[in-house]
Amino acid sequence: VAYANDEAEIGGRLEIDHPMRLTIPNENRQFRYRRTTAGVHWRQGPAGGWSRRIEYVYQFQDKGDLFVPDPTLKSLDSRRRTHQALAALEGPISQRDRLEVGHSFLQRSAHTDSLNAPQNDVRYRRWEFQPYARWSRLTVPWLQTELATFLSFGEDQRRRPGSPSATSYANIVEAKIATGVEFIFGAAGRIAIGGAWDVDAPSHPWDGGNVRAMF
């Protein structure tokens, strides 16, 4: 749902994955799953050619995979909560060039419980700050190029209540460059080719790519 006027838009969304329960008698197994995602956003502009955007998304996921009896100790119960926030500015810097700069924040907490082996329980907590910038240029009327940089720094914690010696804390430092070209076929459609490059891992620079076609 959203409301907009000539100056701004405000809205929200709610997604509910229908709770699933699956019983597999010949495996003595019961599986369950549900997920809910809720988000709100605010957009303003373009004021002086620039637009502003703020977004927040919350997600909750609950999953269980249970075996009765469980001689191999495979029963697991897990829950995850994620918070994501984003603030961004986007607008023209010349007749052919546009720039978007933004900053997002991610915080995720989760636990995985081994119901019949509590020494294997794990508690997760992860947070990241993620500033980014994207520059796109309409090189010719039928070709648009894009260059983007993405940074991420934060902390990843994995705590094992039943085995304190296995607890780990890792710092997150990542830097990537994304490149892309988009072929424009008038109002008929577009074909885009993109790739990502790891700046923080010189020994493994290629980080994957994609091809997207819209008609």
Tab-separated table of C-alpha atoms in Angstrom:
chain	number	residue	atom	x	y	z
A	1	VAL	CA	0.000	0.000	0.000
A	2	ALA	CA	1.287	3.481	-0.814
A	3	TYR	CA	0.192	7.103	-0.893
A	4	ALA	CA	1.800	9.683	-3.151
A	5	ASN	CA	1.384	13.299	-4.175
A	6	ASP	CA	3.432	15.603	-6.403
A	7	GLU	CA	6.240	15.860	-3.856
A	8	ALA	CA	6.625	12.522	-2.058
A	9	GLU	CA	5.478	8.955	-1.556
A	10	ILE	CA	5.103	6.919	1.610
A	11	GLY	CA	4.152	3.277	1.750
A	12	GLY	CA	4.504	-0.116	3.318
A	13	ARG	CA	4.399	-3.769	2.375
A	14	LEU	CA	3.759	-7.074	4.088
A	15	GLU	CA	4.661	-10.509	2.742
A	16	ILE	CA	3.599	-13.687	4.522
A	17	ASP	CA	4.835	-17.046	3.330
A	18	HIS	CA	2.026	-19.442	4.172
A	19	PRO	CA	3.154	-21.654	7.074
A	20	MET	CA	4.121	-25.073	5.800
A	21	ARG	CA	4.077	-28.338	7.714
A	22	LEU	CA	5.337	-31.446	5.997
A	23	THR	CA	5.228	-34.969	7.449
A	24	ILE	CA	7.325	-37.759	5.918
A	25	PRO	CA	6.313	-40.952	7.769
A	26	ASN	CA	8.849	-43.304	6.171
A	27	GLU	CA	11.661	-41.025	7.421
A	28	ASN	CA	10.098	-40.326	10.851
A	29	ARG	CA	10.469	-36.679	9.879
A	30	GLN	CA	8.455	-33.495	10.380
A	31	PHE	CA	9.398	-30.236	8.658
A	32	ARG	CA	7.933	-26.772	9.265
A	33	TYR	CA	8.638	-23.362	7.764
A	34	ARG	CA	7.229	-19.844	7.898
A	35	ARG	CA	8.560	-16.399	7.014
A	36	THR	CA	7.191	-12.884	7.342
A	37	THR	CA	8.644	-9.729	5.780
A	38	ALA	CA	7.455	-6.191	6.525
A	39	GLY	CA	8.797	-2.918	5.156
A	40	VAL	CA	8.141	0.811	4.977
A	41	HIS	CA	9.550	3.426	2.595
A	42	TRP	CA	9.557	7.171	1.976
A	43	ARG	CA	10.605	8.843	-1.260
A	44	GLN	CA	10.791	12.547	-2.092
A	45	GLY	CA	11.722	14.356	-5.239
A	46	PRO	CA	13.131	15.001	-7.532
A	47	ALA	CA	13.756	18.337	-5.782
A	48	GLY	CA	16.171	20.260	-7.978
A	49	GLY	CA	16.653	17.080	-9.982
A	50	TRP	CA	17.589	14.931	-6.946
A	51	SER	CA	15.412	12.378	-5.187
A	52	ARG	CA	15.678	11.102	-1.617
A	53	ARG	CA	14.781	7.638	-0.370
A	54	ILE	CA	14.546	6.004	3.052
A	55	GLU	CA	13.589	2.351	3.521
A	56	TYR	CA	13.332	-0.132	6.391
A	57	VAL	CA	12.682	-3.883	6.161
A	58	TYR	CA	12.171	-6.453	8.927
A	59	GLN	CA	12.122	-10.205	8.354
A	60	PHE	CA	11.375	-13.132	10.652
A	61	GLN	CA	11.927	-16.764	9.705
A	62	ASP	CA	11.148	-19.922	11.678
A	63	LYS	CA	12.220	-23.362	10.485
A	64	GLY	CA	12.289	-26.791	12.050
A	65	ASP	CA	13.465	-30.174	10.799
A	66	LEU	CA	12.600	-32.842	13.382
A	67	PHE	CA	13.201	-36.585	13.492
A	68	VAL	CA	11.461	-38.899	15.978
A	69	PRO	CA	13.339	-41.033	16.874
A	70	ASP	CA	16.603	-39.223	16.153
A	71	PRO	CA	19.551	-41.646	16.510
A	72	THR	CA	21.843	-39.574	14.265
A	73	LEU	CA	21.056	-36.285	16.098
A	74	LYS	CA	19.883	-34.496	12.941
A	75	SER	CA	16.905	-32.615	14.470
A	76	LEU	CA	17.306	-28.852	14.107
A	77	ASP	CA	15.231	-25.838	15.133
A	78	SER	CA	16.197	-22.377	13.872
A	79	ARG	CA	14.906	-18.815	13.969
A	80	ARG	CA	16.247	-15.676	12.313
A	81	ARG	CA	15.467	-11.959	12.609
A	82	THR	CA	16.844	-9.393	10.186
A	83	HIS	CA	16.691	-5.591	10.216
A	84	GLN	CA	17.752	-3.569	7.156
A	85	ALA	CA	17.713	0.214	6.733
A	86	LEU	CA	18.681	2.312	3.707
A	87	ALA	CA	19.076	6.033	2.979
A	88	ALA	CA	19.989	7.231	-0.524
A	89	LEU	CA	20.205	10.261	-2.840
A	90	GLU	CA	19.938	9.967	-6.630
A	91	GLY	CA	20.035	12.561	-9.386
A	92	PRO	CA	21.739	13.985	-12.505
A	93	ILE	CA	25.255	15.388	-12.511
A	94	SER	CA	25.200	16.224	-16.231
A	95	GLN	CA	22.913	15.764	-19.220
A	96	ARG	CA	24.149	12.180	-19.655
A	97	ASP	CA	25.292	11.188	-16.172
A	98	ARG	CA	23.428	10.205	-13.019
A	99	LEU	CA	24.784	9.468	-9.560
A	100	GLU	CA	23.322	7.548	-6.644
A	101	VAL	CA	24.952	7.522	-3.209
A	102	GLY	CA	23.592	5.724	-0.223
A	103	HIS	CA	24.210	3.920	3.015
A	104	SER	CA	22.542	0.787	4.330
A	105	PHE	CA	22.702	-1.006	7.652
A	106	LEU	CA	22.132	-4.702	8.292
A	107	GLN	CA	21.615	-6.425	11.637
A	108	ARG	CA	20.827	-10.136	11.803
A	109	SER	CA	20.394	-12.394	14.816
A	110	ALA	CA	19.628	-16.100	14.710
A	111	HIS	CA	19.908	-19.333	16.589
A	112	THR	CA	20.139	-22.950	15.543
A	113	ASP	CA	19.322	-25.525	18.193
A	114	SER	CA	20.199	-29.189	17.890
A	115	LEU	CA	17.310	-30.514	19.949
A	116	ASN	CA	18.948	-33.766	20.988
A	117	ALA	CA	22.535	-32.499	21.122
A	118	PRO	CA	22.517	-29.102	22.904
A	119	GLN	CA	26.305	-28.963	22.807
A	120	ASN	CA	25.936	-28.165	19.090
A	121	ASP	CA	23.627	-25.142	19.565
A	122	VAL	CA	24.791	-21.948	17.834
A	123	ARG	CA	23.857	-18.295	18.397
A	124	TYR	CA	24.550	-15.891	15.519
A	125	ARG	CA	24.774	-12.104	15.502
A	126	ARG	CA	25.944	-10.091	12.508
A	127	TRP	CA	25.920	-6.390	11.713
A	128	GLU	CA	27.250	-4.444	8.751
A	129	PHE	CA	27.546	-0.836	7.562
A	130	GLN	CA	27.320	-0.726	3.765
A	131	PRO	CA	28.021	2.597	1.988
A	132	TYR	CA	27.804	2.576	-1.805
A	133	ALA	CA	27.896	4.795	-4.900
A	134	ARG	CA	26.585	4.157	-8.446
A	135	TRP	CA	27.398	6.217	-11.538
A	136	SER	CA	25.501	5.615	-14.789
A	137	ARG	CA	26.134	7.303	-18.135
A	138	LEU	CA	24.070	7.322	-21.309
A	139	THR	CA	27.001	6.939	-23.694
A	140	VAL	CA	24.846	6.928	-26.830
A	141	PRO	CA	21.038	6.768	-27.115
A	142	TRP	CA	21.173	2.967	-27.334
A	143	LEU	CA	23.860	2.226	-24.705
A	144	GLN	CA	24.101	2.978	-20.983
A	145	THR	CA	27.088	2.088	-18.801
A	146	GLU	CA	27.336	1.807	-15.025
A	147	LEU	CA	30.159	1.801	-12.481
A	148	ALA	CA	29.499	1.202	-8.789
A	149	THR	CA	31.446	0.719	-5.583
A	150	PHE	CA	30.191	-1.185	-2.546
A	151	LEU	CA	31.856	-1.253	0.861
A	152	SER	CA	30.950	-3.299	3.901
A	153	PHE	CA	32.406	-3.412	7.386
A	154	GLY	CA	31.066	-4.917	10.574
A	155	GLU	CA	31.259	-7.982	12.787
A	156	ASP	CA	30.121	-11.599	12.627
A	157	GLN	CA	29.680	-13.441	15.951
A	158	ARG	CA	29.073	-17.168	16.349
A	159	ARG	CA	28.602	-18.259	19.948
A	160	ARG	CA	28.240	-21.851	21.095
A	161	PRO	CA	26.749	-21.972	24.617
A	162	GLY	CA	27.509	-25.681	24.988
A	163	SER	CA	31.082	-25.357	23.725
A	164	PRO	CA	32.561	-21.935	24.612
A	165	SER	CA	35.933	-22.838	23.072
A	166	ALA	CA	34.284	-22.977	19.623
A	167	THR	CA	32.923	-19.409	19.889
A	168	SER	CA	34.229	-17.123	17.113
A	169	TYR	CA	34.213	-13.385	16.347
A	170	ALA	CA	35.184	-12.182	12.891
A	171	ASN	CA	35.553	-8.653	11.521
A	172	ILE	CA	33.904	-8.006	8.167
A	173	VAL	CA	35.774	-5.861	5.638
A	174	GLU	CA	34.689	-6.124	2.006
A	175	ALA	CA	35.069	-3.893	-1.035
A	176	LYS	CA	33.618	-4.549	-4.465
A	177	ILE	CA	33.369	-2.789	-7.822
A	178	ALA	CA	30.430	-3.484	-10.127
A	179	THR	CA	30.418	-2.742	-13.844
A	180	GLY	CA	27.640	-3.005	-16.385
A	181	VAL	CA	26.415	-2.154	-19.862
A	182	GLU	CA	22.790	-1.902	-20.924
A	183	PHE	CA	21.669	-2.054	-24.552
A	184	ILE	CA	18.481	-0.041	-25.127
A	185	PHE	CA	16.057	-0.950	-27.901
A	186	GLY	CA	13.895	2.168	-27.805
A	187	ALA	CA	10.640	1.486	-25.991
A	188	ALA	CA	10.787	-2.225	-26.868
A	189	GLY	CA	13.182	-3.406	-24.190
A	190	ARG	CA	16.676	-3.626	-22.752
A	191	ILE	CA	19.446	-6.197	-22.355
A	192	ALA	CA	21.931	-5.654	-19.511
A	193	ILE	CA	25.247	-7.401	-18.822
A	194	GLY	CA	26.867	-6.911	-15.418
A	195	GLY	CA	29.818	-8.118	-13.407
A	196	ALA	CA	31.257	-7.717	-9.907
A	197	TRP	CA	34.913	-7.551	-8.873
A	198	ASP	CA	36.497	-8.198	-5.472
A	199	VAL	CA	38.831	-5.359	-4.514
A	200	ASP	CA	39.642	-6.900	-1.127
A	201	ALA	CA	40.658	-10.273	-2.646
A	202	PRO	CA	43.235	-9.630	-5.425
A	203	SER	CA	43.871	-13.367	-5.813
A	204	HIS	CA	40.193	-13.904	-6.708
A	205	PRO	CA	39.055	-10.708	-8.500
A	206	TRP	CA	36.009	-12.092	-10.360
A	207	ASP	CA	32.933	-12.235	-8.130
A	208	GLY	CA	30.237	-13.259	-10.581
A	209	GLY	CA	27.949	-11.590	-13.092
A	210	ASN	CA	24.513	-11.613	-14.663
A	211	VAL	CA	22.613	-11.066	-17.874
A	212	ARG	CA	19.125	-9.573	-17.763
A	213	ALA	CA	16.665	-9.032	-20.582
A	214	MET	CA	13.434	-7.002	-20.334
A	215	PHE	CA	10.956	-6.600	-23.174
